PDB file of C-alpha atoms in Angstrom:
ATOM      1  CA  MET A1444      19.643 118.956  -7.955  1.00  0.00           C
ATOM      2  CA  ARG A1445      17.493 118.175  -5.209  1.00  0.00           C
ATOM      3  CA  GLY A1446      15.731 115.519  -6.935  1.00  0.00           C
ATOM      4  CA  TRP A1447      18.957 113.870  -8.132  1.00  0.00           C
ATOM      5  CA  MET A1448      20.233 113.762  -4.457  1.00  0.00           C
ATOM      6  CA  GLU A1449      17.059 112.349  -3.232  1.00  0.00           C
ATOM      7  CA  LYS A1450      17.422 109.352  -5.810  1.00  0.00           C
ATOM      8  CA  ARG A1451      21.349 109.210  -4.686  1.00  0.00           C
ATOM      9  CA  ILE A1452      20.105 108.789  -1.139  1.00  0.00           C
ATOM     10  CA  ILE A1453      17.659 106.252  -1.553  1.00  0.00           C
ATOM     11  CA  PHE A1454      19.852 104.188  -3.861  1.00  0.00           C
ATOM     12  CA  CYS A1455      22.859 104.306  -1.282  1.00  0.00           C
ATOM     13  CA  LEU A1456      20.320 103.568   1.435  1.00  0.00           C
ATOM     14  CA  SER A1457      19.333 100.450  -0.547  1.00  0.00           C
ATOM     15  CA  TYR A1458      22.644  98.733   0.272  1.00  0.00           C
ATOM     16  CA  PHE A1459      21.611  99.023   3.987  1.00  0.00           C
ATOM     17  CA  GLY A1460      18.422  96.916   3.406  1.00  0.00           C
ATOM     18  CA  VAL A1461      15.785  99.751   2.631  1.00  0.00           C
ATOM     19  CA  GLY A1462      14.395 101.147  -0.722  1.00  0.00           C
ATOM     20  CA  PRO A1463      14.181  99.605  -4.077  1.00  0.00           C
ATOM     21  CA  PHE A1464      15.797  96.247  -2.671  1.00  0.00           C
ATOM     22  CA  GLU A1465      12.768  95.520  -0.646  1.00  0.00           C
ATOM     23  CA  GLN A1466      10.041  96.355  -3.243  1.00  0.00           C
ATOM     24  CA  TYR A1467       9.358  92.815  -4.866  1.00  0.00           C
ATOM     25  CA  ASN A1468       7.842  94.275  -7.931  1.00  0.00           C
ATOM     26  CA  ASP A1469      10.947  96.547  -8.608  1.00  0.00           C
ATOM     27  CA  THR A1470      12.834  95.183 -11.943  1.00  0.00           C
ATOM     28  CA  SER A1471      14.826  98.541 -12.617  1.00  0.00           C
ATOM     29  CA  LEU A1472      17.795  96.992 -10.499  1.00  0.00           C
ATOM     30  CA  GLY A1473      17.485  93.650 -12.448  1.00  0.00           C
ATOM     31  CA  ARG A1474      15.341  90.535 -11.171  1.00  0.00           C
ATOM     32  CA  ILE A1475      15.532  86.787 -11.104  1.00  0.00           C
ATOM     33  CA  ASN A1476      12.340  84.912 -10.861  1.00  0.00           C
ATOM     34  CA  PHE A1477      10.725  81.809 -10.765  1.00  0.00           C
ATOM     35  CA  ARG A1478       7.670  79.863  -9.028  1.00  0.00           C
ATOM     36  CA  THR A1479       8.282  77.372  -6.581  1.00  0.00           C
ATOM     37  CA  GLN A1480       6.970  74.083  -5.433  1.00  0.00           C
ATOM     38  CA  GLN A1481       8.478  74.051  -2.115  1.00  0.00           C
ATOM     39  CA  ALA A1482      10.494  76.483   0.269  1.00  0.00           C
ATOM     40  CA  GLN A1483      14.200  76.465  -0.743  1.00  0.00           C
ATOM     41  CA  ASN A1484      17.459  78.044   0.460  1.00  0.00           C
ATOM     42  CA  PHE A1485      19.708  80.322  -1.905  1.00  0.00           C
ATOM     43  CA  THR A1486      23.089  81.199  -1.582  1.00  0.00           C
ATOM     44  CA  LEU A1487      23.803  84.811  -3.060  1.00  0.00           C
ATOM     45  CA  THR A1488      27.320  86.185  -3.897  1.00  0.00           C
ATOM     46  CA  PRO A1489      26.875  90.151  -3.914  1.00  0.00           C
ATOM     47  CA  ALA A1490      29.026  91.816  -6.791  1.00  0.00           C
ATOM     48  CA  ILE A1491      29.202  95.158  -4.252  1.00  0.00           C
ATOM     49  CA  ASP A1492      28.848  95.183  -0.239  1.00  0.00           C
ATOM     50  CA  LEU A1493      24.929  95.060   0.378  1.00  0.00           C
ATOM     51  CA  TYR A1494      22.227  93.175   2.029  1.00  0.00           C
ATOM     52  CA  PRO A1495      21.244  90.633  -0.592  1.00  0.00           C
ATOM     53  CA  ALA A1496      17.502  90.154  -0.563  1.00  0.00           C
ATOM     54  CA  ILE A1497      14.691  87.617  -1.971  1.00  0.00           C
ATOM     55  CA  SER A1498      10.976  88.401  -1.960  1.00  0.00           C
ATOM     56  CA  SER A1499       8.875  85.257  -1.283  1.00  0.00           C
ATOM     57  CA  GLY A1500       5.561  86.248  -2.619  1.00  0.00           C
ATOM     58  CA  THR A1501       5.346  89.854  -1.490  1.00  0.00           C
ATOM     59  CA  VAL A1502       7.335  88.805   1.745  1.00  0.00           C
ATOM     60  CA  PRO A1503      10.993  90.161   1.797  1.00  0.00           C
ATOM     61  CA  LEU A1504      13.835  88.100   2.931  1.00  0.00           C
ATOM     62  CA  LYS A1505      17.233  89.489   3.588  1.00  0.00           C
ATOM     63  CA  SER A1506      20.434  89.252   5.054  1.00  0.00           C
ATOM     64  CA  LEU A1507      20.370  90.779   8.661  1.00  0.00           C
ATOM     65  CA  THR A1508      24.411  91.526   8.115  1.00  0.00           C
ATOM     66  CA  ARG A1509      25.966  93.641   5.188  1.00  0.00           C
ATOM     67  CA  ILE A1510      27.612  91.102   2.921  1.00  0.00           C
ATOM     68  CA  LYS A1511      30.919  92.306   1.396  1.00  0.00           C
ATOM     69  CA  GLU A1512      31.811  92.010  -2.211  1.00  0.00           C
ATOM     70  CA  GLY A1513      32.773  88.334  -3.243  1.00  0.00           C
ATOM     71  CA  GLU A1514      31.439  86.871   0.006  1.00  0.00           C
ATOM     72  CA  SER A1515      28.345  84.579   0.302  1.00  0.00           C
ATOM     73  CA  VAL A1516      25.192  84.501   2.512  1.00  0.00           C
ATOM     74  CA  THR A1517      22.521  81.725   2.521  1.00  0.00           C
ATOM     75  CA  ILE A1518      18.744  82.867   2.619  1.00  0.00           C
ATOM     76  CA  ASN A1519      16.611  80.187   3.999  1.00  0.00           C
ATOM     77  CA  GLY A1520      12.907  79.117   3.513  1.00  0.00           C
ATOM     78  CA  ALA A1521      12.156  81.483   0.415  1.00  0.00           C
ATOM     79  CA  GLY A1522       9.183  80.439  -1.615  1.00  0.00           C
ATOM     80  CA  GLY A1523       6.309  77.797  -0.963  1.00  0.00           C
ATOM     81  CA  THR A1524       3.636  75.827  -2.691  1.00  0.00           C
ATOM     82  CA  ASN A1525       3.149  77.768  -5.953  1.00  0.00           C
ATOM     83  CA  THR A1526       4.925  80.972  -4.433  1.00  0.00           C
ATOM     84  CA  ASN A1527       6.646  83.417  -6.752  1.00  0.00           C
ATOM     85  CA  VAL A1528      10.292  84.063  -5.922  1.00  0.00           C
ATOM     86  CA  TYR A1529      12.149  87.034  -7.075  1.00  0.00           C
ATOM     87  CA  ILE A1530      15.826  87.523  -6.062  1.00  0.00           C
ATOM     88  CA  MET A1531      16.031  91.328  -5.890  1.00  0.00           C
ATOM     89  CA  ALA A1532      18.673  93.784  -7.149  1.00  0.00           C
ATOM     90  CA  ALA A1533      20.102  90.989  -9.295  1.00  0.00           C
ATOM     91  CA  ASP A1534      22.343  93.864 -11.044  1.00  0.00           C
ATOM     92  CA  TYR A1535      24.510  93.872  -8.003  1.00  0.00           C
ATOM     93  CA  LEU A1536      24.839  89.833  -7.852  1.00  0.00           C
ATOM     94  CA  LYS A1537      27.812  88.042  -9.279  1.00  0.00           C
ATOM     95  CA  ASP A1538      26.495  84.615  -8.552  1.00  0.00           C
ATOM     96  CA  VAL A1539      23.179  82.903  -7.206  1.00  0.00           C
ATOM     97  CA  GLY A1540      24.540  79.470  -6.177  1.00  0.00           C
ATOM     98  CA  ASP A1541      23.722  76.151  -7.597  1.00  0.00           C
ATOM     99  CA  LEU A1542      20.136  75.730  -9.011  1.00  0.00           C
ATOM    100  CA  SER A1543      20.537  72.267  -9.893  1.00  0.00           C
ATOM    101  CA  LYS A1544      18.082  71.034  -7.399  1.00  0.00           C
ATOM    102  CA  LEU A1545      15.512  73.934  -7.900  1.00  0.00           C
ATOM    103  CA  ALA A1546      12.141  72.686  -7.654  1.00  0.00           C
ATOM    104  CA  VAL A1547       9.778  74.866  -9.706  1.00  0.00           C
ATOM    105  CA  ASP A1548       5.898  74.990 -10.104  1.00  0.00           C
ATOM    106  CA  ALA A1549       5.196  73.052 -13.379  1.00  0.00           C
ATOM    107  CA  SER A1550       1.948  74.810 -14.015  1.00  0.00           C
ATOM    108  CA  SER A1551       3.757  77.885 -14.690  1.00  0.00           C
ATOM    109  CA  ASN A1552       6.056  76.430 -17.426  1.00  0.00           C
ATOM    110  CA  ALA A1553       8.437  75.284 -14.807  1.00  0.00           C
ATOM    111  CA  ALA A1554      10.615  78.577 -16.042  1.00  0.00           C
ATOM    112  CA  ILE A1555      13.306  80.789 -14.594  1.00  0.00           C
ATOM    113  CA  SER A1556      13.895  84.270 -15.747  1.00  0.00           C
ATOM    114  CA  VAL A1557      17.371  86.058 -15.253  1.00  0.00           C
ATOM    115  CA  THR A1558      18.269  89.660 -15.990  1.00  0.00           C
ATOM    116  CA  SER A1559      21.456  90.790 -14.193  1.00  0.00           C
ATOM    117  CA  LYS A1560      24.202  93.238 -15.179  1.00  0.00           C
ATOM    118  CA  ARG A1561      26.660  91.636 -13.163  1.00  0.00           C
ATOM    119  CA  LEU A1562      25.713  87.931 -12.798  1.00  0.00           C
ATOM    120  CA  GLN A1563      28.572  85.604 -13.815  1.00  0.00           C
ATOM    121  CA  ARG A1564      27.340  82.422 -13.737  1.00  0.00           C
ATOM    122  CA  VAL A1565      23.941  80.592 -14.200  1.00  0.00           C
ATOM    123  CA  LYS A1566      24.194  76.756 -13.065  1.00  0.00           C
ATOM    124  CA  ILE A1567      21.070  74.715 -13.149  1.00  0.00           C
ATOM    125  CA  GLY A1568      22.719  71.618 -14.280  1.00  0.00           C
ATOM    126  CA  ASP A1569      25.866  69.733 -13.227  1.00  0.00           C
ATOM    127  CA  GLU A1570      28.337  67.287 -14.619  1.00  0.00           C
ATOM    128  CA  ASN A1571      27.221  64.548 -12.260  1.00  0.00           C
ATOM    129  CA  PRO A1572      23.581  63.463 -13.020  1.00  0.00           C
ATOM    130  CA  ASP A1573      22.786  62.229  -9.930  1.00  0.00           C
ATOM    131  CA  GLU A1574      23.275  65.937  -8.306  1.00  0.00           C
ATOM    132  CA  VAL A1575      20.428  67.397 -10.867  1.00  0.00           C
ATOM    133  CA  THR A1576      16.945  67.109  -9.564  1.00  0.00           C
ATOM    134  CA  SER A1577      15.706  70.350 -10.916  1.00  0.00           C
ATOM    135  CA  ASN A1578      12.319  70.173 -13.018  1.00  0.00           C
ATOM    136  CA  LEU A1579      13.169  73.427 -14.977  1.00  0.00           C
ATOM    137  CA  GLN A1580      12.056  73.148 -18.681  1.00  0.00           C
ATOM    138  CA  THR A1581      12.638  76.916 -19.655  1.00  0.00           C
ATOM    139  CA  LEU A1582      15.619  78.976 -19.123  1.00  0.00           C
ATOM    140  CA  SER A1583      15.063  82.678 -20.145  1.00  0.00           C
ATOM    141  CA  LEU A1584      18.231  85.094 -19.956  1.00  0.00           C
ATOM    142  CA  GLY A1585      17.400  88.929 -20.634  1.00  0.00           C
ATOM    143  CA  ASN A1586      20.465  91.467 -20.383  1.00  0.00           C
ATOM    144  CA  CYS A1587      23.192  89.693 -18.755  1.00  0.00           C
ATOM    145  CA  PRO A1588      26.572  91.424 -20.262  1.00  0.00           C
ATOM    146  CA  SER A1589      28.637  90.061 -17.475  1.00  0.00           C
ATOM    147  CA  LEU A1590      27.562  86.296 -17.715  1.00  0.00           C
ATOM    148  CA  LEU A1591      30.495  83.775 -18.189  1.00  0.00           C
ATOM    149  CA  THR A1592      29.448  80.450 -18.060  1.00  0.00           C
ATOM    150  CA  VAL A1593      25.868  78.792 -18.120  1.00  0.00           C
ATOM    151  CA  ASP A1594      25.807  75.025 -16.949  1.00  0.00           C
ATOM    152  CA  ALA A1595      22.739  73.066 -17.603  1.00  0.00           C
ATOM    153  CA  ARG A1596      24.390  69.565 -17.958  1.00  0.00           C
ATOM    154  CA  ASN A1597      21.917  66.962 -17.152  1.00  0.00           C
ATOM    155  CA  LEU A1598      19.102  68.889 -16.774  1.00  0.00           C
ATOM    156  CA  GLU A1599      16.815  66.375 -18.850  1.00  0.00           C
ATOM    157  CA  SER A1600      13.664  68.589 -18.609  1.00  0.00           C
ATOM    158  CA  LEU A1601      15.027  71.690 -20.315  1.00  0.00           C
ATOM    159  CA  THR A1602      13.721  72.036 -23.718  1.00  0.00           C
ATOM    160  CA  GLY A1603      13.003  74.434 -26.290  1.00  0.00           C
ATOM    161  CA  THR A1604      15.448  77.542 -27.232  1.00  0.00           C
ATOM    162  CA  VAL A1605      17.950  79.204 -24.947  1.00  0.00           C
ATOM    163  CA  ASP A1606      18.671  82.441 -26.371  1.00  0.00           C
ATOM    164  CA  LEU A1607      22.208  83.870 -25.364  1.00  0.00           C
ATOM    165  CA  THR A1608      22.419  86.994 -27.696  1.00  0.00           C
ATOM    166  CA  ASN A1609      22.292  89.104 -24.559  1.00  0.00           C
ATOM    167  CA  CYS A1610      25.574  87.721 -23.303  1.00  0.00           C
ATOM    168  CA  PRO A1611      28.170  89.206 -25.138  1.00  0.00           C
ATOM    169  CA  ARG A1612      31.004  87.938 -22.596  1.00  0.00           C
ATOM    170  CA  LEU A1613      29.903  84.358 -22.597  1.00  0.00           C
ATOM    171  CA  ARG A1614      33.026  82.110 -22.026  1.00  0.00           C
ATOM    172  CA  GLU A1615      31.530  78.687 -21.504  1.00  0.00           C
ATOM    173  CA  ALA A1616      27.856  76.975 -22.372  1.00  0.00           C
ATOM    174  CA  TYR A1617      27.135  73.457 -21.454  1.00  0.00           C
ATOM    175  CA  PHE A1618      23.715  71.647 -22.482  1.00  0.00           C
ATOM    176  CA  GLY A1619      24.778  68.038 -22.736  1.00  0.00           C
ATOM    177  CA  ASN A1620      22.045  65.734 -21.772  1.00  0.00           C
ATOM    178  CA  THR A1621      19.084  68.330 -22.248  1.00  0.00           C
ATOM    179  CA  ASP A1622      16.330  68.476 -24.747  1.00  0.00           C
ATOM    180  CA  ILE A1623      17.345  71.986 -26.122  1.00  0.00           C
ATOM    181  CA  ARG A1624      16.505  72.239 -29.809  1.00  0.00           C
ATOM    182  CA  ASP A1625      18.295  75.815 -30.398  1.00  0.00           C
ATOM    183  CA  ILE A1626      21.186  77.748 -28.899  1.00  0.00           C
ATOM    184  CA  GLN A1627      21.423  81.310 -29.908  1.00  0.00           C
ATOM    185  CA  LEU A1628      24.768  82.739 -29.705  1.00  0.00           C
ATOM    186  CA  GLN A1629      25.373  86.481 -29.738  1.00  0.00           C
ATOM    187  CA  ASN A1630      27.230  87.374 -33.275  1.00  0.00           C
ATOM    188  CA  GLY A1631      30.763  88.219 -32.253  1.00  0.00           C
ATOM    189  CA  SER A1632      30.417  86.326 -28.772  1.00  0.00           C
ATOM    190  CA  LYS A1633      33.834  85.457 -27.226  1.00  0.00           C
ATOM    191  CA  ILE A1634      32.561  81.773 -26.309  1.00  0.00           C
ATOM    192  CA  ARG A1635      35.380  79.335 -26.018  1.00  0.00           C
ATOM    193  CA  LYS A1636      33.374  76.375 -24.924  1.00  0.00           C
ATOM    194  CA  LEU A1637      30.227  75.172 -26.302  1.00  0.00           C
ATOM    195  CA  GLN A1638      28.463  71.520 -25.504  1.00  0.00           C
ATOM    196  CA  THR A1639      25.319  70.584 -27.450  1.00  0.00           C
ATOM    197  CA  SER A1640      22.264  68.605 -26.544  1.00  0.00           C
ATOM    198  CA  SER A1641      21.071  65.341 -28.344  1.00  0.00           C
ATOM    199  CA  LYS A1642      18.062  67.540 -29.643  1.00  0.00           C
ATOM    200  CA  LEU A1643      19.848  70.319 -31.265  1.00  0.00           C
ATOM    201  CA  SER A1644      18.253  70.932 -34.583  1.00  0.00           C
ATOM    202  CA  GLN A1645      19.714  74.317 -35.616  1.00  0.00           C
ATOM    203  CA  LEU A1646      22.921  76.196 -34.733  1.00  0.00           C
ATOM    204  CA  THR A1647      24.264  79.762 -36.048  1.00  0.00           C
ATOM    205  CA  LEU A1648      27.886  80.491 -35.541  1.00  0.00           C
ATOM    206  CA  GLN A1649      28.986  83.562 -36.542  1.00  0.00           C
ATOM    207  CA  ASN A1650      32.097  85.553 -35.962  1.00  0.00           C
ATOM    208  CA  LEU A1651      33.261  83.449 -32.943  1.00  0.00           C
ATOM    209  CA  PRO A1652      36.932  83.732 -33.022  1.00  0.00           C
ATOM    210  CA  PHE A1653      37.471  82.008 -29.799  1.00  0.00           C
ATOM    211  CA  LEU A1654      35.627  78.647 -30.655  1.00  0.00           C
ATOM    212  CA  THR A1655      37.455  75.912 -32.215  1.00  0.00           C
ATOM    213  CA  LEU A1656      36.511  72.031 -32.853  1.00  0.00           C
ATOM    214  CA  TYR A1657      38.645  71.323 -30.271  1.00  0.00           C
ATOM    215  CA  ASN A1658      36.471  72.865 -27.617  1.00  0.00           C
ATOM    216  CA  PHE A1659      33.113  72.600 -29.673  1.00  0.00           C
ATOM    217  CA  GLU A1660      31.405  69.228 -27.912  1.00  0.00           C
ATOM    218  CA  LEU A1661      28.542  68.026 -30.571  1.00  0.00           C
ATOM    219  CA  ASN A1662      26.425  65.608 -29.289  1.00  0.00           C
ATOM    220  CA  SER A1663      26.915  62.259 -31.121  1.00  0.00           C
ATOM    221  CA  LYS A1664      23.049  61.827 -31.175  1.00  0.00           C
ATOM    222  CA  ALA A1665      22.249  65.549 -32.528  1.00  0.00           C
ATOM    223  CA  THR A1666      19.641  66.006 -35.056  1.00  0.00           C
ATOM    224  CA  ILE A1667      20.786  69.044 -36.675  1.00  0.00           C
ATOM    225  CA  GLU A1668      18.571  70.350 -39.891  1.00  0.00           C
ATOM    226  CA  ASP A1669      20.104  73.614 -40.424  1.00  0.00           C
ATOM    227  CA  ILE A1670      23.586  75.231 -39.464  1.00  0.00           C
ATOM    228  CA  ILE A1671      25.247  78.480 -40.476  1.00  0.00           C
ATOM    229  CA  VAL A1672      28.899  79.023 -39.843  1.00  0.00           C
ATOM    230  CA  GLU A1673      30.532  82.200 -40.640  1.00  0.00           C
ATOM    231  CA  ASN A1674      34.086  83.857 -39.863  1.00  0.00           C
ATOM    232  CA  CYS A1675      34.678  81.386 -37.261  1.00  0.00           C
ATOM    233  CA  ASN A1676      38.081  79.586 -36.463  1.00  0.00           C
ATOM    234  CA  LEU A1677      36.532  76.298 -36.208  1.00  0.00           C
ATOM    235  CA  ASN A1678      37.003  74.443 -39.622  1.00  0.00           C
ATOM    236  CA  PRO A1679      33.210  74.357 -41.257  1.00  0.00           C
ATOM    237  CA  PHE A1680      34.118  71.466 -43.481  1.00  0.00           C
ATOM    238  CA  GLY A1681      35.367  69.580 -40.109  1.00  0.00           C
ATOM    239  CA  LEU A1682      32.168  70.485 -38.616  1.00  0.00           C
ATOM    240  CA  LEU A1683      29.966  69.356 -41.167  1.00  0.00           C
ATOM    241  CA  ARG A1684      31.900  65.824 -41.079  1.00  0.00           C
ATOM    242  CA  GLN A1685      31.173  65.503 -37.467  1.00  0.00           C
ATOM    243  CA  ILE A1686      27.540  66.261 -38.116  1.00  0.00           C
ATOM    244  CA  TYR A1687      27.272  63.900 -40.903  1.00  0.00           C
ATOM    245  CA  GLU A1688      28.652  61.257 -38.626  1.00  0.00           C
ATOM    246  CA  THR A1689      25.955  61.671 -35.776  1.00  0.00           C
ATOM    247  CA  ASP A1690      23.322  59.053 -35.450  1.00  0.00           C
ATOM    248  CA  GLY A1691      20.621  61.751 -35.777  1.00  0.00           C
ATOM    249  CA  ASN A1692      21.941  63.577 -38.827  1.00  0.00           C
ATOM    250  CA  LYS A1693      19.028  65.530 -40.752  1.00  0.00           C
ATOM    251  CA  LEU A1694      21.155  68.245 -42.911  1.00  0.00           C
ATOM    252  CA  LYS A1695      19.328  69.526 -45.626  1.00  0.00           C
TER     253      LYS A1695
END
């Protein structure tokens, strides 16, 4: 009983800026991390009332006032040359703002890693290409059960595979004008809108009841080689017709 009470007290106090939220190496409450080229500002929106915190290297930066659920706060000057940045207690954040201008260290694979139970949006791109200056190359999404939207549009440096299999509530995913080769969706995902990249080479769509040809945007230059469609409302023959009409058709 005493141990349980102590943990509960520490956990509650952490909402007020002490305890686990200040430990830059604590991942038990979720974490978003990347390595920066320069100091930058980040706008955080909590999912509960708390003091949002960012660790810049080993230096904690946090809001001096308690931010109410749904309101936002900007934390200035996080990161620096080759500095690891950790957005702490990500399980209790619903949004981390617009990261389409995030400048990361290319020597560390220019990657961002996201794990959060309550995060609803990851925005590293934008519909307007002039607004995207980030050099991110890799997007790693861990356990993100509340994630609704991923927007990477016009982030030309983004490549490789995007694994969305730990995002069961995902509604919209946009990867237009990126170099993504493979988009992995959870079997049975609730996704309603999907925009592919011109470099997409393989795609598996299984048990996606809300995805139709109307809201599936296949890039006209897609180079798809392999595709699996099972138990989806989008017409598989209509989809095959779209793929055959693309400039980069490589279906086996």
